Amino acid sequence: MRNDNAPLIRLEDYRPTDYLIDTVDLTIKLHPTATTVISRLALRPNPEGQAGASLALDGDELNFASISLNGTQLAANAYTASPQQLVLHHPPQEAFTLSIETSINPTANTKLMGLYRSSGTYCTQCEADGFRRITYFLDRPDVLSVYTTRIEADVDTPLLLGNGNLRETGALDSGRHFAVWDDPFPKPCYLFAIVGGDLDKVEDIFTTVSGRKVTVAVYVERGKRERAWYALDSLQRSMHWDETVFGREYDLDVFNVVAVSDFNMGAMENKGLNVFNDKYVLASEDTATDGDYANIEAVIAHEYFHNWTGNRITCRDWFQLCLKEGLTVFRDQEFSSDERSRPVKRISDVRTLRSAQFPEDGGPLAHPVRPRAYKEINNFYTATVYEKGAELIRVLKILIGPDNFRRGMDLYFDRYDGTAATIEQFIASFAEASGSDLAAFSQWYEQAGTPRVTARGVYDAAAKTYCLTLSQTTAPTPGQAEKQPMVIPVALGLIGESGRELALETADNTVENGVLILDTPERSVTFTNVTERPVPSLLRGFSAPVTLDIDLSDDDLLVLFAHDTDAFNQWQAAQTIASRIIIRAVEQVRAGKPAEVPAKLAEALDRFLDAHAQRDPAFAAQVLSLPGEADIAREIGENIDPDAIHAARKAVRQSLGRALADKLAELYASLTINAPFSPDATQAGQRALRNAVLDLLTTGDAFRGEALARAQFDAANNMTERLGALATLAHVPGEARETALAAFAERYKDDPLVLDKWFALQASIPETSTLERVKGLLNHPAFSLSNPNRTRALIGSFAMANATQFARADGAGFAFLADMIISLDSTNPQVASRLSTAFRTWKTLEPTRRAQAEAALRRIAAKSPLSPDVADIVNRSLA
Ligand code: TRP
Ligand code: ZN
């Protein structure tokens, strides 16, 4: 295939480097278009490498200036330099130093990898392979070095930050100054960072558990200082939590967070100098939703937690990415669970897993949590590596128990601190600490695809036995035709028809702590002394990342919804009933019949709201928000017609909204908060339910709902209520919507992060006119294709959050995305490549749309030149 010439990198080909770099001494002379980088490297042959080998340093778009060896300029025939490589033909076979000078242009750097400028601030992004865009280096994570960084800049760039501790600052001639930073902890180059700018900050002193004082600071654009407090507070809570729950203390004198407005991903854990997408830092009640606050808390925690899981112990190679990412996501999820509501956090994490990871695992881009081969590593920062990787840690913890889990973590930190480790070493720490054989568990890291667990139960009333049979299968994925059985912990309970939780008795105690291990293709267990017909509650707390097929009747599900003591499964029962009802409605819609909606869901929701709405509004909000269109599409699996799914889901919501109208209106009125704004979980839960109620009510009665939504929009004193009202209005065509959208745009015209919400809302309107609206917004003064947040808000939302319009039958939605990808490919291939993953479920569409999607993919594939990033995604999608 054309554009498919990037080499395949394989895990099995790993070998250590031939040289090691013990220290790195950098001098970076910042200049907008001609920054000079002088790098002094102390090298020596690696005893584990090949003696006498040449030394090939990686580069990417570098301008080579000079090289000297042990202080002497090298003869031209001693090396070969190009923008992408610097080769020293005959390196000395004892310790030596190289001094290399290069120059780079940060202003021209539109890829946002390496050193670039964002709104005038100099910043860097080196993971995964951006350091080679700053200077020639062995750009791989198993080369650990101690760095010192001297940064020089004009005095109009007063703030100069680096990794580690500040050693020295001073003035230079001709209006320039400098700062020198020392990082005593050996690190891979992907954790290198500098920042240069003129920023505001908030700061505090954090006292660690052993009494050391750490200056913690969050830097933001001038004028946005008041929006940085929540991030600073989240940071200190994270630091405290890691000491308490994992016994991990911070290790430098300073911890800096810098928010920048142009950033390819969420944030980056550079040692002592985290760089953040400003969307995950800036918050005020007027500009951030409760969801934004929760995301900020989670991302701040995530990057901080990397200091131990990622930085102190890093990855041997990029195949081990889940070693730091899956584990760190698990840690940030646990942190948020402890800070907020554990069941609600679990539900929202599972929603993310199902909507982001399950489609990946079930489509052409499926790959194991630890991939075996890649062409472009930046395409493997996926939901599988992050989210499924976190689920595997949870599975491990369930398998060995919390105490053994903590012992295993301690052993891992103890043994591998200061090294670049592997998944094998990580798992071995837990095997040793718990005395269990984890060989079968480790299969989870190797095998792609979501296992499907089927459960069938038989109750014998006379014998008082209940026999439950579980079986598992995993469908083939690209490159893995044959699948092995996995070790699946199934947390379970039995609920009697009366609503009682029944004791779990088995003849041989096969169910320990309420968990049955399914590690064979099939397994049966017989429960004894079962005094009434039980309804099984399986996979409690979502104990493994699988799909569950269980032959419960609607009435059985209603028993779980009403009585399950496991909150996750209570929610799941409601989701399953709703999903079944919507799927039946899809069939009716496709047969040209009106959708019939049975009354029992509304009745059950009515009872549920009476019992839970006031006690746990956040949980009630999760129950009220029915499975999304993508959930339904995944459940149906093939020959997807997004319009039919949309119509069916809307019909079901309409019917619920009408049946529950009075209850919803009453609830809506009762959920007013009469206290000053706080982003805490209690208030956030009330607002979440109020918005969910408003939306359902409006779907049932647009006239009544629109009036309430307009009133809420006008009266709101915080972004959650304002945006919630606007989102509801956005789905009702007409004057009110356009007026509210215009008012919102006017109010926030100088606030790009808030306008992103406005772009995203409009891009997700499920109406035929939306594509034209989106195309028009490309010319809005606040929009810019060079800013990843703007691009994701407008184009990303259209492609990922608007199934009916992206997958228009006439192909115009696909063609539009293809145009955008083709145009972005030349300037920012990482963002282009992320957008192209929107095609990942194209093969499940009905034939007309499938053909349109394929044509769009082929048009992208034909672009020449095409970045390796986009080529990789598009070619795998087409394969
Ligand atoms: N390591 C970062 C995190 O998970 C994410 C990251 C990887 C990243 N590659 C990146 C961020 C490129 C920005 C750009 O926290
Ligand atoms: Zn991470």
PDB file of N, CA, C and O in Angstrom, residues 636-699:
ATOM      1  N   ILE A 636     -26.229  -3.565  19.103  1.00  0.00           N
ATOM      2  CA  ILE A 636     -26.779  -4.135  17.864  1.00  0.00           C
ATOM      3  C   ILE A 636     -25.650  -4.774  17.049  1.00  0.00           C
ATOM      4  O   ILE A 636     -25.821  -5.852  16.479  1.00  0.00           O
ATOM      5  N   GLY A 637     -24.526  -4.100  16.969  1.00  0.00           N
ATOM      6  CA  GLY A 637     -23.320  -4.739  16.422  1.00  0.00           C
ATOM      7  C   GLY A 637     -23.051  -4.563  14.949  1.00  0.00           C
ATOM      8  O   GLY A 637     -21.918  -4.338  14.556  1.00  0.00           O
ATOM      9  N   GLU A 638     -24.059  -4.691  14.093  1.00  0.00           N
ATOM     10  CA  GLU A 638     -23.772  -4.630  12.651  1.00  0.00           C
ATOM     11  C   GLU A 638     -24.954  -4.022  11.905  1.00  0.00           C
ATOM     12  O   GLU A 638     -26.039  -3.894  12.455  1.00  0.00           O
ATOM     13  N   ASN A 639     -24.687  -3.644  10.661  1.00  0.00           N
ATOM     14  CA  ASN A 639     -25.729  -3.085   9.797  1.00  0.00           C
ATOM     15  C   ASN A 639     -26.403  -1.884  10.466  1.00  0.00           C
ATOM     16  O   ASN A 639     -27.626  -1.742  10.448  1.00  0.00           O
ATOM     17  N   ILE A 640     -25.599  -1.018  11.034  1.00  0.00           N
ATOM     18  CA  ILE A 640     -26.087   0.097  11.858  1.00  0.00           C
ATOM     19  C   ILE A 640     -26.692   1.223  11.014  1.00  0.00           C
ATOM     20  O   ILE A 640     -26.084   1.677  10.047  1.00  0.00           O
ATOM     21  N   ASP A 641     -27.878   1.646  11.415  1.00  0.00           N
ATOM     22  CA  ASP A 641     -28.503   2.840  10.842  1.00  0.00           C
ATOM     23  C   ASP A 641     -28.628   3.875  11.964  1.00  0.00           C
ATOM     24  O   ASP A 641     -29.545   3.796  12.785  1.00  0.00           O
ATOM     25  N   PRO A 642     -27.714   4.837  12.023  1.00  0.00           N
ATOM     26  CA  PRO A 642     -27.708   5.793  13.145  1.00  0.00           C
ATOM     27  C   PRO A 642     -29.010   6.588  13.257  1.00  0.00           C
ATOM     28  O   PRO A 642     -29.410   6.940  14.363  1.00  0.00           O
ATOM     29  N   ASP A 643     -29.673   6.847  12.112  1.00  0.00           N
ATOM     30  CA  ASP A 643     -30.927   7.602  12.178  1.00  0.00           C
ATOM     31  C   ASP A 643     -32.003   6.817  12.922  1.00  0.00           C
ATOM     32  O   ASP A 643     -32.762   7.382  13.715  1.00  0.00           O
ATOM     33  N   ALA A 644     -32.067   5.525  12.660  1.00  0.00           N
ATOM     34  CA  ALA A 644     -33.070   4.694  13.341  1.00  0.00           C
ATOM     35  C   ALA A 644     -32.780   4.634  14.838  1.00  0.00           C
ATOM     36  O   ALA A 644     -33.708   4.699  15.665  1.00  0.00           O
ATOM     37  N   ILE A 645     -31.514   4.511  15.189  1.00  0.00           N
ATOM     38  CA  ILE A 645     -31.157   4.468  16.616  1.00  0.00           C
ATOM     39  C   ILE A 645     -31.528   5.783  17.283  1.00  0.00           C
ATOM     40  O   ILE A 645     -32.109   5.812  18.371  1.00  0.00           O
ATOM     41  N   HIS A 646     -31.211   6.870  16.612  1.00  0.00           N
ATOM     42  CA  HIS A 646     -31.534   8.177  17.174  1.00  0.00           C
ATOM     43  C   HIS A 646     -33.042   8.317  17.385  1.00  0.00           C
ATOM     44  O   HIS A 646     -33.490   8.732  18.463  1.00  0.00           O
ATOM     45  N   ALA A 647     -33.800   7.959  16.372  1.00  0.00           N
ATOM     46  CA  ALA A 647     -35.262   8.101  16.454  1.00  0.00           C
ATOM     47  C   ALA A 647     -35.823   7.219  17.570  1.00  0.00           C
ATOM     48  O   ALA A 647     -36.695   7.647  18.337  1.00  0.00           O
ATOM     49  N   ALA A 648     -35.308   6.006  17.684  1.00  0.00           N
ATOM     50  CA  ALA A 648     -35.818   5.080  18.693  1.00  0.00           C
ATOM     51  C   ALA A 648     -35.490   5.568  20.104  1.00  0.00           C
ATOM     52  O   ALA A 648     -36.341   5.566  20.995  1.00  0.00           O
ATOM     53  N   ARG A 649     -34.271   5.989  20.273  1.00  0.00           N
ATOM     54  CA  ARG A 649     -33.865   6.455  21.603  1.00  0.00           C
ATOM     55  C   ARG A 649     -34.676   7.691  22.003  1.00  0.00           C
ATOM     56  O   ARG A 649     -35.116   7.832  23.139  1.00  0.00           O
ATOM     57  N   LYS A 650     -34.890   8.553  21.014  1.00  0.00           N
ATOM     58  CA  LYS A 650     -35.660   9.761  21.300  1.00  0.00           C
ATOM     59  C   LYS A 650     -37.105   9.401  21.662  1.00  0.00           C
ATOM     60  O   LYS A 650     -37.676   9.974  22.600  1.00  0.00           O
ATOM     61  N   ALA A 651     -37.656   8.441  20.947  1.00  0.00           N
ATOM     62  CA  ALA A 651     -39.039   8.033  21.236  1.00  0.00           C
ATOM     63  C   ALA A 651     -39.146   7.486  22.658  1.00  0.00           C
ATOM     64  O   ALA A 651     -40.110   7.781  23.383  1.00  0.00           O
ATOM     65  N   VAL A 652     -38.166   6.704  23.072  1.00  0.00           N
ATOM     66  CA  VAL A 652     -38.195   6.141  24.423  1.00  0.00           C
ATOM     67  C   VAL A 652     -38.058   7.263  25.460  1.00  0.00           C
ATOM     68  O   VAL A 652     -38.793   7.303  26.457  1.00  0.00           O
ATOM     69  N   ARG A 653     -37.174   8.193  25.205  1.00  0.00           N
ATOM     70  CA  ARG A 653     -37.005   9.292  26.160  1.00  0.00           C
ATOM     71  C   ARG A 653     -38.257  10.171  26.194  1.00  0.00           C
ATOM     72  O   ARG A 653     -38.644  10.672  27.258  1.00  0.00           O
ATOM     73  N   GLN A 654     -38.867  10.350  25.021  1.00  0.00           N
ATOM     74  CA  GLN A 654     -40.096  11.141  24.971  1.00  0.00           C
ATOM     75  C   GLN A 654     -41.175  10.491  25.834  1.00  0.00           C
ATOM     76  O   GLN A 654     -41.837  11.162  26.630  1.00  0.00           O
ATOM     77  N   SER A 655     -41.289   9.203  25.669  1.00  0.00           N
ATOM     78  CA  SER A 655     -42.319   8.500  26.418  1.00  0.00           C
ATOM     79  C   SER A 655     -42.051   8.565  27.925  1.00  0.00           C
ATOM     80  O   SER A 655     -42.977   8.772  28.724  1.00  0.00           O
ATOM     81  N   LEU A 656     -40.787   8.416  28.305  1.00  0.00           N
ATOM     82  CA  LEU A 656     -40.441   8.531  29.730  1.00  0.00           C
ATOM     83  C   LEU A 656     -40.716   9.935  30.239  1.00  0.00           C
ATOM     84  O   LEU A 656     -41.281  10.129  31.320  1.00  0.00           O
ATOM     85  N   GLY A 657     -40.294  10.908  29.439  1.00  0.00           N
ATOM     86  CA  GLY A 657     -40.473  12.307  29.839  1.00  0.00           C
ATOM     87  C   GLY A 657     -41.945  12.626  30.059  1.00  0.00           C
ATOM     88  O   GLY A 657     -42.299  13.371  30.984  1.00  0.00           O
ATOM     89  N   ARG A 658     -42.814  12.048  29.213  1.00  0.00           N
ATOM     90  CA  ARG A 658     -44.252  12.309  29.361  1.00  0.00           C
ATOM     91  C   ARG A 658     -44.819  11.576  30.560  1.00  0.00           C
ATOM     92  O   ARG A 658     -45.531  12.150  31.378  1.00  0.00           O
ATOM     93  N   ALA A 659     -44.438  10.297  30.683  1.00  0.00           N
ATOM     94  CA  ALA A 659     -44.990   9.504  31.788  1.00  0.00           C
ATOM     95  C   ALA A 659     -44.577  10.082  33.140  1.00  0.00           C
ATOM     96  O   ALA A 659     -45.323   9.999  34.110  1.00  0.00           O
ATOM     97  N   LEU A 660     -43.382  10.651  33.190  1.00  0.00           N
ATOM     98  CA  LEU A 660     -42.860  11.131  34.477  1.00  0.00           C
ATOM     99  C   LEU A 660     -42.962  12.643  34.630  1.00  0.00           C
ATOM    100  O   LEU A 660     -42.391  13.222  35.555  1.00  0.00           O
ATOM    101  N   ALA A 661     -43.702  13.285  33.722  1.00  0.00           N
ATOM    102  CA  ALA A 661     -43.679  14.746  33.649  1.00  0.00           C
ATOM    103  C   ALA A 661     -43.871  15.435  35.016  1.00  0.00           C
ATOM    104  O   ALA A 661     -43.085  16.314  35.391  1.00  0.00           O
ATOM    105  N   ASP A 662     -44.896  15.016  35.738  1.00  0.00           N
ATOM    106  CA  ASP A 662     -45.176  15.719  36.993  1.00  0.00           C
ATOM    107  C   ASP A 662     -44.085  15.477  38.028  1.00  0.00           C
ATOM    108  O   ASP A 662     -43.632  16.396  38.707  1.00  0.00           O
ATOM    109  N   LYS A 663     -43.641  14.217  38.106  1.00  0.00           N
ATOM    110  CA  LYS A 663     -42.557  13.875  39.024  1.00  0.00           C
ATOM    111  C   LYS A 663     -41.304  14.692  38.689  1.00  0.00           C
ATOM    112  O   LYS A 663     -40.640  15.252  39.562  1.00  0.00           O
ATOM    113  N   LEU A 664     -40.996  14.800  37.398  1.00  0.00           N
ATOM    114  CA  LEU A 664     -39.787  15.515  36.988  1.00  0.00           C
ATOM    115  C   LEU A 664     -39.888  16.999  37.322  1.00  0.00           C
ATOM    116  O   LEU A 664     -38.939  17.613  37.818  1.00  0.00           O
ATOM    117  N   ALA A 665     -41.052  17.562  37.061  1.00  0.00           N
ATOM    118  CA  ALA A 665     -41.235  18.995  37.319  1.00  0.00           C
ATOM    119  C   ALA A 665     -41.078  19.294  38.811  1.00  0.00           C
ATOM    120  O   ALA A 665     -40.426  20.269  39.208  1.00  0.00           O
ATOM    121  N   GLU A 666     -41.652  18.418  39.619  1.00  0.00           N
ATOM    122  CA  GLU A 666     -41.585  18.579  41.071  1.00  0.00           C
ATOM    123  C   GLU A 666     -40.126  18.452  41.545  1.00  0.00           C
ATOM    124  O   GLU A 666     -39.635  19.255  42.341  1.00  0.00           O
ATOM    125  N   LEU A 667     -39.456  17.442  41.004  1.00  0.00           N
ATOM    126  CA  LEU A 667     -38.065  17.204  41.354  1.00  0.00           C
ATOM    127  C   LEU A 667     -37.201  18.397  40.945  1.00  0.00           C
ATOM    128  O   LEU A 667     -36.348  18.869  41.696  1.00  0.00           O
ATOM    129  N   TYR A 668     -37.455  18.868  39.742  1.00  0.00           N
ATOM    130  CA  TYR A 668     -36.688  19.999  39.217  1.00  0.00           C
ATOM    131  C   TYR A 668     -36.777  21.189  40.171  1.00  0.00           C
ATOM    132  O   TYR A 668     -35.775  21.815  40.521  1.00  0.00           O
ATOM    133  N   ALA A 669     -37.971  21.448  40.619  1.00  0.00           N
ATOM    134  CA  ALA A 669     -38.170  22.581  41.527  1.00  0.00           C
ATOM    135  C   ALA A 669     -37.502  22.352  42.883  1.00  0.00           C
ATOM    136  O   ALA A 669     -36.975  23.278  43.494  1.00  0.00           O
ATOM    137  N   SER A 670     -37.492  21.105  43.318  1.00  0.00           N
ATOM    138  CA  SER A 670     -36.952  20.821  44.653  1.00  0.00           C
ATOM    139  C   SER A 670     -35.426  20.819  44.700  1.00  0.00           C
ATOM    140  O   SER A 670     -34.841  20.844  45.770  1.00  0.00           O
ATOM    141  N   LEU A 671     -34.793  20.766  43.536  1.00  0.00           N
ATOM    142  CA  LEU A 671     -33.333  20.613  43.522  1.00  0.00           C
ATOM    143  C   LEU A 671     -32.565  21.934  43.481  1.00  0.00           C
ATOM    144  O   LEU A 671     -31.389  21.962  43.145  1.00  0.00           O
ATOM    145  N   THR A 672     -33.233  23.012  43.820  1.00  0.00           N
ATOM    146  CA  THR A 672     -32.545  24.307  43.818  1.00  0.00           C
ATOM    147  C   THR A 672     -31.557  24.354  44.989  1.00  0.00           C
ATOM    148  O   THR A 672     -31.865  23.882  46.076  1.00  0.00           O
ATOM    149  N   ILE A 673     -30.380  24.906  44.736  1.00  0.00           N
ATOM    150  CA  ILE A 673     -29.374  24.994  45.792  1.00  0.00           C
ATOM    151  C   ILE A 673     -29.395  26.398  46.390  1.00  0.00           C
ATOM    152  O   ILE A 673     -29.242  27.388  45.678  1.00  0.00           O
ATOM    153  N   ASN A 674     -29.588  26.450  47.699  1.00  0.00           N
ATOM    154  CA  ASN A 674     -29.609  27.763  48.357  1.00  0.00           C
ATOM    155  C   ASN A 674     -28.350  27.989  49.180  1.00  0.00           C
ATOM    156  O   ASN A 674     -28.411  28.303  50.357  1.00  0.00           O
ATOM    157  N   ALA A 675     -27.216  27.780  48.556  1.00  0.00           N
ATOM    158  CA  ALA A 675     -25.943  27.979  49.264  1.00  0.00           C
ATOM    159  C   ALA A 675     -24.959  28.539  48.254  1.00  0.00           C
ATOM    160  O   ALA A 675     -25.164  28.402  47.050  1.00  0.00           O
ATOM    161  N   PRO A 676     -23.899  29.204  48.735  1.00  0.00           N
ATOM    162  CA  PRO A 676     -22.893  29.712  47.798  1.00  0.00           C
ATOM    163  C   PRO A 676     -22.314  28.554  46.980  1.00  0.00           C
ATOM    164  O   PRO A 676     -22.245  27.421  47.463  1.00  0.00           O
ATOM    165  N   PHE A 677     -21.901  28.866  45.759  1.00  0.00           N
ATOM    166  CA  PHE A 677     -21.386  27.828  44.867  1.00  0.00           C
ATOM    167  C   PHE A 677     -20.189  27.105  45.469  1.00  0.00           C
ATOM    168  O   PHE A 677     -19.277  27.720  46.031  1.00  0.00           O
ATOM    169  N   SER A 678     -20.198  25.791  45.342  1.00  0.00           N
ATOM    170  CA  SER A 678     -19.022  24.987  45.649  1.00  0.00           C
ATOM    171  C   SER A 678     -18.944  23.893  44.591  1.00  0.00           C
ATOM    172  O   SER A 678     -19.969  23.344  44.187  1.00  0.00           O
ATOM    173  N   PRO A 679     -17.729  23.577  44.124  1.00  0.00           N
ATOM    174  CA  PRO A 679     -17.619  22.516  43.117  1.00  0.00           C
ATOM    175  C   PRO A 679     -17.633  21.128  43.747  1.00  0.00           C
ATOM    176  O   PRO A 679     -17.353  20.145  43.073  1.00  0.00           O
ATOM    177  N   ASP A 680     -17.949  21.009  45.031  1.00  0.00           N
ATOM    178  CA  ASP A 680     -17.855  19.711  45.695  1.00  0.00           C
ATOM    179  C   ASP A 680     -18.878  18.708  45.151  1.00  0.00           C
ATOM    180  O   ASP A 680     -19.830  19.070  44.462  1.00  0.00           O
ATOM    181  N   ALA A 681     -18.656  17.438  45.494  1.00  0.00           N
ATOM    182  CA  ALA A 681     -19.441  16.358  44.912  1.00  0.00           C
ATOM    183  C   ALA A 681     -20.921  16.474  45.276  1.00  0.00           C
ATOM    184  O   ALA A 681     -21.794  16.108  44.480  1.00  0.00           O
ATOM    185  N   THR A 682     -21.230  17.007  46.456  1.00  0.00           N
ATOM    186  CA  THR A 682     -22.628  17.111  46.875  1.00  0.00           C
ATOM    187  C   THR A 682     -23.404  18.076  45.988  1.00  0.00           C
ATOM    188  O   THR A 682     -24.425  17.711  45.397  1.00  0.00           O
ATOM    189  N   GLN A 683     -22.882  19.293  45.868  1.00  0.00           N
ATOM    190  CA  GLN A 683     -23.572  20.257  44.995  1.00  0.00           C
ATOM    191  C   GLN A 683     -23.542  19.798  43.543  1.00  0.00           C
ATOM    192  O   GLN A 683     -24.536  19.932  42.823  1.00  0.00           O
ATOM    193  N   ALA A 684     -22.408  19.272  43.121  1.00  0.00           N
ATOM    194  CA  ALA A 684     -22.288  18.824  41.724  1.00  0.00           C
ATOM    195  C   ALA A 684     -23.342  17.762  41.422  1.00  0.00           C
ATOM    196  O   ALA A 684     -23.943  17.756  40.347  1.00  0.00           O
ATOM    197  N   GLY A 685     -23.581  16.873  42.375  1.00  0.00           N
ATOM    198  CA  GLY A 685     -24.585  15.826  42.183  1.00  0.00           C
ATOM    199  C   GLY A 685     -25.969  16.417  42.008  1.00  0.00           C
ATOM    200  O   GLY A 685     -26.738  15.996  41.144  1.00  0.00           O
ATOM    201  N   GLN A 686     -26.295  17.416  42.819  1.00  0.00           N
ATOM    202  CA  GLN A 686     -27.615  18.053  42.698  1.00  0.00           C
ATOM    203  C   GLN A 686     -27.774  18.738  41.345  1.00  0.00           C
ATOM    204  O   GLN A 686     -28.803  18.613  40.693  1.00  0.00           O
ATOM    205  N   ARG A 687     -26.713  19.421  40.929  1.00  0.00           N
ATOM    206  CA  ARG A 687     -26.794  20.095  39.616  1.00  0.00           C
ATOM    207  C   ARG A 687     -26.892  19.068  38.483  1.00  0.00           C
ATOM    208  O   ARG A 687     -27.610  19.274  37.508  1.00  0.00           O
ATOM    209  N   ALA A 688     -26.163  17.965  38.625  1.00  0.00           N
ATOM    210  CA  ALA A 688     -26.196  16.944  37.572  1.00  0.00           C
ATOM    211  C   ALA A 688     -27.610  16.396  37.428  1.00  0.00           C
ATOM    212  O   ALA A 688     -28.128  16.244  36.312  1.00  0.00           O
ATOM    213  N   LEU A 689     -28.245  16.112  38.560  1.00  0.00           N
ATOM    214  CA  LEU A 689     -29.605  15.564  38.488  1.00  0.00           C
ATOM    215  C   LEU A 689     -30.572  16.604  37.935  1.00  0.00           C
ATOM    216  O   LEU A 689     -31.438  16.303  37.116  1.00  0.00           O
ATOM    217  N   ARG A 690     -30.403  17.839  38.386  1.00  0.00           N
ATOM    218  CA  ARG A 690     -31.323  18.889  37.930  1.00  0.00           C
ATOM    219  C   ARG A 690     -31.232  19.040  36.405  1.00  0.00           C
ATOM    220  O   ARG A 690     -32.250  19.131  35.719  1.00  0.00           O
ATOM    221  N   ASN A 691     -30.008  19.030  35.870  1.00  0.00           N
ATOM    222  CA  ASN A 691     -29.838  19.134  34.419  1.00  0.00           C
ATOM    223  C   ASN A 691     -30.415  17.917  33.701  1.00  0.00           C
ATOM    224  O   ASN A 691     -31.024  18.038  32.641  1.00  0.00           O
ATOM    225  N   ALA A 692     -30.208  16.732  34.280  1.00  0.00           N
ATOM    226  CA  ALA A 692     -30.725  15.515  33.641  1.00  0.00           C
ATOM    227  C   ALA A 692     -32.250  15.529  33.633  1.00  0.00           C
ATOM    228  O   ALA A 692     -32.893  15.144  32.648  1.00  0.00           O
ATOM    229  N   VAL A 693     -32.822  15.994  34.731  1.00  0.00           N
ATOM    230  CA  VAL A 693     -34.283  16.092  34.839  1.00  0.00           C
ATOM    231  C   VAL A 693     -34.815  17.094  33.813  1.00  0.00           C
ATOM    232  O   VAL A 693     -35.784  16.822  33.098  1.00  0.00           O
ATOM    233  N   LEU A 694     -34.157  18.235  33.725  1.00  0.00           N
ATOM    234  CA  LEU A 694     -34.586  19.265  32.771  1.00  0.00           C
ATOM    235  C   LEU A 694     -34.574  18.711  31.342  1.00  0.00           C
ATOM    236  O   LEU A 694     -35.504  18.946  30.563  1.00  0.00           O
ATOM    237  N   ASP A 695     -33.541  17.974  31.025  1.00  0.00           N
ATOM    238  CA  ASP A 695     -33.398  17.476  29.662  1.00  0.00           C
ATOM    239  C   ASP A 695     -34.479  16.442  29.330  1.00  0.00           C
ATOM    240  O   ASP A 695     -35.066  16.465  28.254  1.00  0.00           O
ATOM    241  N   LEU A 696     -34.744  15.547  30.278  1.00  0.00           N
ATOM    242  CA  LEU A 696     -35.755  14.512  30.042  1.00  0.00           C
ATOM    243  C   LEU A 696     -37.142  15.134  29.953  1.00  0.00           C
ATOM    244  O   LEU A 696     -37.942  14.790  29.077  1.00  0.00           O
ATOM    245  N   LEU A 697     -37.361  16.069  30.852  1.00  0.00           N
ATOM    246  CA  LEU A 697     -38.635  16.774  30.851  1.00  0.00           C
ATOM    247  C   LEU A 697     -38.864  17.499  29.518  1.00  0.00           C
ATOM    248  O   LEU A 697     -39.956  17.465  28.954  1.00  0.00           O
ATOM    249  N   THR A 698     -37.832  18.117  29.000  1.00  0.00           N
ATOM    250  CA  THR A 698     -37.955  18.856  27.748  1.00  0.00           C
ATOM    251  C   THR A 698     -38.154  17.909  26.564  1.00  0.00           C
ATOM    252  O   THR A 698     -38.888  18.231  25.620  1.00  0.00           O
ATOM    253  N   THR A 699     -37.510  16.759  26.605  1.00  0.00           N
ATOM    254  CA  THR A 699     -37.737  15.793  25.532  1.00  0.00           C
ATOM    255  C   THR A 699     -39.206  15.372  25.525  1.00  0.00           C
ATOM    256  O   THR A 699     -39.801  15.167  24.471  1.00  0.00           O
TER     257      THR A 699
END
